[in-house]
Coordinates of N, CA and C in Angstrom, one line a residue:
X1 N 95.2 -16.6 28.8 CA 95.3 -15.3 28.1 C 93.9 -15.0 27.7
X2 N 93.5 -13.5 28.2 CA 92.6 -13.2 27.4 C 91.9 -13.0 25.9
X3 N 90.9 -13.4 25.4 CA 91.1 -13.6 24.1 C 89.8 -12.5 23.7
X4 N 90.4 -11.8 22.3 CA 89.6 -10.5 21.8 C 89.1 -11.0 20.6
X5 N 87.8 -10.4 20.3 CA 87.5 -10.7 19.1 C 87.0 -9.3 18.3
X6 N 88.4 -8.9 17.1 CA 88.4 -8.0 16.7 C 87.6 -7.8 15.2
X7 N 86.7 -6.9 15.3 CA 85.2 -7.1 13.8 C 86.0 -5.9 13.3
X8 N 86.8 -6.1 12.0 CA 87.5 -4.7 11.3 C 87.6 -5.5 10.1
X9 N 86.6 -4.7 8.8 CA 86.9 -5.6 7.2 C 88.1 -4.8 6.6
X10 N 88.8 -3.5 7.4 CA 90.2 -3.2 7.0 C 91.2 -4.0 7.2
X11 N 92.3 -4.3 6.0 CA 93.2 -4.9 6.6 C 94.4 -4.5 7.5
X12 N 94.9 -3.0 7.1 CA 95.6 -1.7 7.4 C 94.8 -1.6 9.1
X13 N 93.8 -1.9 9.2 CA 93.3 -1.2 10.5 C 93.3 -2.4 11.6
X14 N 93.3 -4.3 11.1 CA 93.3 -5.0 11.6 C 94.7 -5.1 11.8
X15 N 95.5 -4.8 11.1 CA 96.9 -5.2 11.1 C 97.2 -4.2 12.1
X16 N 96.9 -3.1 12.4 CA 97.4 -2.1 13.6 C 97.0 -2.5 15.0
X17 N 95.5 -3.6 14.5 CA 95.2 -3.8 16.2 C 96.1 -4.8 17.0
X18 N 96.2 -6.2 16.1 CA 97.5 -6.8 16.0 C 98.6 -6.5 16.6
X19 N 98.9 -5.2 16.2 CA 100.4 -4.8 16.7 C 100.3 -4.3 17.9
X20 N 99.2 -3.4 18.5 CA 98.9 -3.9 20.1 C 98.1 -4.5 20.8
X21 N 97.8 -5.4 20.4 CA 97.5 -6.5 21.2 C 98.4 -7.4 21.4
X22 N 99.1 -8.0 20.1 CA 100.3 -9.2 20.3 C 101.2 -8.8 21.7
X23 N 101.1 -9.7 22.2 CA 101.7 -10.3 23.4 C 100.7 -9.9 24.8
X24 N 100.0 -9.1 24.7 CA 98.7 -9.0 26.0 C 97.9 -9.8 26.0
X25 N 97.0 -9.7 24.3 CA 96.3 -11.1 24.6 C 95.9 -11.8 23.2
X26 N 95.3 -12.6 23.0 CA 94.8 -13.7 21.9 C 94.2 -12.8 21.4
X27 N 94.0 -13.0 19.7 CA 93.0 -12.4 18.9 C 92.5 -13.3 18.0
X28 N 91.0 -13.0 17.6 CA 90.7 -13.3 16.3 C 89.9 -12.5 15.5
X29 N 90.0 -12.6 14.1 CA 89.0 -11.9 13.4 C 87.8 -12.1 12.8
X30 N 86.8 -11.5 12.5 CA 85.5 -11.4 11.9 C 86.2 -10.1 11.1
X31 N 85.4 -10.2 9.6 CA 85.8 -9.3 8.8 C 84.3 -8.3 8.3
X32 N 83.1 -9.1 9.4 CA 82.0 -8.0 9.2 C 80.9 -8.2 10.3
X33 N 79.9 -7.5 10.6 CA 79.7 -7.5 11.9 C 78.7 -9.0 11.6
X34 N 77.7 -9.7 11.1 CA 77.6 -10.8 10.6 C 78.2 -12.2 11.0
X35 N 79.8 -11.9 10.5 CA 80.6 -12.8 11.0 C 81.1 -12.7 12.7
X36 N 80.9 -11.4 13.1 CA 81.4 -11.3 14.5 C 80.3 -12.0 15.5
X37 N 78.8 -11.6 15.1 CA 77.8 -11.9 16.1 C 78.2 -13.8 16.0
X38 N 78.0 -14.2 14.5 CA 78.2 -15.4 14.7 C 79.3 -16.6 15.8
X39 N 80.6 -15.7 15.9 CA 81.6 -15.8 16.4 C 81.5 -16.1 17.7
X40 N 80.7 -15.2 18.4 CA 80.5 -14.5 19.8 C 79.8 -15.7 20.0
X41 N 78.5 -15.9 19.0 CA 77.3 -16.7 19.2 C 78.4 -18.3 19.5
X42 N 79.1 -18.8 19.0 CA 79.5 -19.9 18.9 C 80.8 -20.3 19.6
X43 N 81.4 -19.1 20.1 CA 82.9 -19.3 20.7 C 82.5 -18.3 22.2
X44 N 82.3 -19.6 23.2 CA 82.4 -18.9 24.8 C 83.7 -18.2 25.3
X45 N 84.5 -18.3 24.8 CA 86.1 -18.2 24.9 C 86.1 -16.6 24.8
X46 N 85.7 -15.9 24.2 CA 85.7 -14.5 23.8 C 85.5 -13.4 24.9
X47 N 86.3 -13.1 25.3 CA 86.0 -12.1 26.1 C 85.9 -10.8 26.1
X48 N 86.2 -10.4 25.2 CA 85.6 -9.1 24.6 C 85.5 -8.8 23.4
X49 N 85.1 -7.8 22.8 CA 84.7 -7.7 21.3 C 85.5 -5.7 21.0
X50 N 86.4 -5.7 19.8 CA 86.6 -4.7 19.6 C 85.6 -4.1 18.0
X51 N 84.6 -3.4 17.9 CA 83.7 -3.4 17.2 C 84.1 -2.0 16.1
X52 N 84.1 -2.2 15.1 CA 84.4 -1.2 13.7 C 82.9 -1.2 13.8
X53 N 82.3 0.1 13.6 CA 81.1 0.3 13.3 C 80.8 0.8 12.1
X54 N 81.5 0.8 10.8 CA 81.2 0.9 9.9 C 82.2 -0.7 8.7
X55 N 81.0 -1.6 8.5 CA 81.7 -2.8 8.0 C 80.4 -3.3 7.3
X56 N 80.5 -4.2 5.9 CA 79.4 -4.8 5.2 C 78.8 -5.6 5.8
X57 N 77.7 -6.0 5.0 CA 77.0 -7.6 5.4 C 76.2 -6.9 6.5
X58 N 77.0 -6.7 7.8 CA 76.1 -5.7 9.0 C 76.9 -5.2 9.7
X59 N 76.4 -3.9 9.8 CA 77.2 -2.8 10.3 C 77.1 -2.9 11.8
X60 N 78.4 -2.3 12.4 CA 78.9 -2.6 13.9 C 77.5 -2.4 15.2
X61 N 76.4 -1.2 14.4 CA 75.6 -1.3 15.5 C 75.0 -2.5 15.5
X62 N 74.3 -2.8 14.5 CA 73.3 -3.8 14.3 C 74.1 -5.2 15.1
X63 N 75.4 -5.4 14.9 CA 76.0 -6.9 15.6 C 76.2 -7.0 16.8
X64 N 76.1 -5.3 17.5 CA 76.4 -5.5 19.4 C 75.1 -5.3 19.4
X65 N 73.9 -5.4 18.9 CA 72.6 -5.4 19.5 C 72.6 -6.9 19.6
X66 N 72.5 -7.2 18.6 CA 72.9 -9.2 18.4 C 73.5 -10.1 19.5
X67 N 74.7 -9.4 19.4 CA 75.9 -9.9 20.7 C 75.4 -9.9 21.8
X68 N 74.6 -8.7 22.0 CA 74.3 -8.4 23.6 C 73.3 -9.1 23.8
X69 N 72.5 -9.3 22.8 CA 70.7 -10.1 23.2 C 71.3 -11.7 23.8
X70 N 72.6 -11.9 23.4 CA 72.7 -13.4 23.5 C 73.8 -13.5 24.9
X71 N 74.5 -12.5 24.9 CA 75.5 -12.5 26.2 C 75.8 -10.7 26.6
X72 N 75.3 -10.3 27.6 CA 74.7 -8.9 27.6 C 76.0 -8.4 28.7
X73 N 76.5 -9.4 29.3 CA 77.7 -8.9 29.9 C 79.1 -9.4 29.3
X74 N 78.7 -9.1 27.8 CA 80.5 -9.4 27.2 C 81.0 -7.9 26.7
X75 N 81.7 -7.5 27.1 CA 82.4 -6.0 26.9 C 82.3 -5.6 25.1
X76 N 81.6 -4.9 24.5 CA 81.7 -4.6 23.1 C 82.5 -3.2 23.6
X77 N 83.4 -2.8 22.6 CA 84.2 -1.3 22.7 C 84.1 -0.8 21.1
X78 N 83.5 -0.2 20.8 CA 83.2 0.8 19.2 C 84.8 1.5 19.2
X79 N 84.7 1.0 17.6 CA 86.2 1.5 16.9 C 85.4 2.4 15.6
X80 N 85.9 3.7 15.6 CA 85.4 4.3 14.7 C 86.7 5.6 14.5
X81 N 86.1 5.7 13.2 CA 87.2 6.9 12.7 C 86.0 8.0 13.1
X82 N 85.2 7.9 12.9 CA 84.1 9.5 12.8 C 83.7 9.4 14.4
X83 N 84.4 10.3 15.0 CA 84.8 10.5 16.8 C 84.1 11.6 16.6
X84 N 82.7 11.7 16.6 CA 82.0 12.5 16.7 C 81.1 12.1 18.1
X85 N 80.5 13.1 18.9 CA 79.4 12.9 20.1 C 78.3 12.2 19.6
X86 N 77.6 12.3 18.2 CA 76.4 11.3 17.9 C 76.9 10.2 17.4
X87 N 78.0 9.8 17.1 CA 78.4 8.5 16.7 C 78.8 7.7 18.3
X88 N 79.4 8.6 19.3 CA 79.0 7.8 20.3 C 78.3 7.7 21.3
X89 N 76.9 8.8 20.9 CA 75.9 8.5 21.6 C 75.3 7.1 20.6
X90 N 75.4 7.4 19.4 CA 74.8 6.1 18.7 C 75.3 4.6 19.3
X91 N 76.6 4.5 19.4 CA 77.6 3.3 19.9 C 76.7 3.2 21.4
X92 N 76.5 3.8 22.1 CA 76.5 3.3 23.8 C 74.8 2.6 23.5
X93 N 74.3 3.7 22.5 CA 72.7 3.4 22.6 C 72.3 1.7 21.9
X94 N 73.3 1.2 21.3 CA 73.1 0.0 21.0 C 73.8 -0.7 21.5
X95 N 74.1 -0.6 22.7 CA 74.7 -1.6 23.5 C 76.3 -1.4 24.0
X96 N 77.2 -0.8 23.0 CA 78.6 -0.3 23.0 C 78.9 0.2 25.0
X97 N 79.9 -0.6 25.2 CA 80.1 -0.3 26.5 C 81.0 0.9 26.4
X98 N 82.0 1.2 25.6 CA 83.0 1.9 25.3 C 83.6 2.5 23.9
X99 N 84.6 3.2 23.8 CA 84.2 3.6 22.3 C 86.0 4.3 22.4
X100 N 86.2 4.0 20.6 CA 88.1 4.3 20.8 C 87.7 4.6 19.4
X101 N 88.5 6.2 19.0 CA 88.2 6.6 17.8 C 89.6 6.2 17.5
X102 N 89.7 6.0 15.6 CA 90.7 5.5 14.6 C 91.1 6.9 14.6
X103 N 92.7 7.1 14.4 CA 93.3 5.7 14.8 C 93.6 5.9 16.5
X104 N 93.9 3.8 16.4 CA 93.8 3.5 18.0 C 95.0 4.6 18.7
X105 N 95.0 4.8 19.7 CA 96.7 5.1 19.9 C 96.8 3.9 21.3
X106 N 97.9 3.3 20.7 CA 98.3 2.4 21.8 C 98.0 2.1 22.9
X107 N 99.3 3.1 24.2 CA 98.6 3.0 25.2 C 97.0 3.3 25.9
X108 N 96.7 4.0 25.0 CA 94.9 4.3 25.4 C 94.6 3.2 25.2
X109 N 94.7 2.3 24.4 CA 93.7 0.9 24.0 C 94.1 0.1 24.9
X110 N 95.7 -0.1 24.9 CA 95.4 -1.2 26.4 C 95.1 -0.8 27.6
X111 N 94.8 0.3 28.2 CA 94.2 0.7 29.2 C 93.2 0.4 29.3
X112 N 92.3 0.8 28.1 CA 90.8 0.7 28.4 C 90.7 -0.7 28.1
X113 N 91.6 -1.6 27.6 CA 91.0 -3.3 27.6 C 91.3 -3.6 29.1
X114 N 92.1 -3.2 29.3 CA 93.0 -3.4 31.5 C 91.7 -3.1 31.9
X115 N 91.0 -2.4 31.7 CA 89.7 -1.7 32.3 C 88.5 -2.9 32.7
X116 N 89.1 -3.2 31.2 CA 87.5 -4.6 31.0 C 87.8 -5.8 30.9
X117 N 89.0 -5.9 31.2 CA 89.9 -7.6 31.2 C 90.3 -7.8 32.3
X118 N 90.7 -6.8 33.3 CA 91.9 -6.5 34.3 C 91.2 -7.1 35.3
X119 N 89.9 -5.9 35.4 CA 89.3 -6.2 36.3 C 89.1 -4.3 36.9

């Protein structure tokens, strides 16, 4: 099974990812982007990254710059409530492959993970 590593210091917004992912694929959490690079940095297992770009310690850009300097073909996808065009021109420009404004809606999320999991 594919395994996601979801960077969300909400608990409301992690608990929703949770509920569609369970039964597609494995998850784990980082509660700030800090903790996520570290994750990525230390767990080969990870195959993609679902990235909150607003989170303490380090914010979502700053940890897919991180992520990618160290494994540049692992899928990062930006989760953001502010689904504005410069928030994801901001998300692509630091690395962000993809981008899913809050809140998720279901089927669009596993689509676009089918996308970058599936093949």
């Amino acid at each position: 099974m594919k395994k996601i590593l979801v960077a969300e210091d909400n608990d409301s917004n992690f608990l929703l990812m949770t509920y569609v992912l369970k039964g597609h694929y494995e998850y784990v959490r980082a509660e700030n982007g800090l903790e996520a690079a570290r994750m990525v940095n230390n767990d080969e297992s990870i195959d993609l990254v679902l990235m909150d770009l607003r989170m303490p310690v380090m914010d979502g850009l700053q940890a897919t710059k991180v992520i990618k300097q160290k494994r540049p073909h692992l899928p990062v996808i930006a989760i953001t409530a502010n689904a504005f065009d410069a928030d994801r021109e901001r998300a692509l420009a630091a690395g962000c492959d993809d981008f899913l404004s809050k809140p998720v809606a279901y089927q669009a999320c596993l689509e676009l993970l089918a996308k970058y999991l599936e093949g």
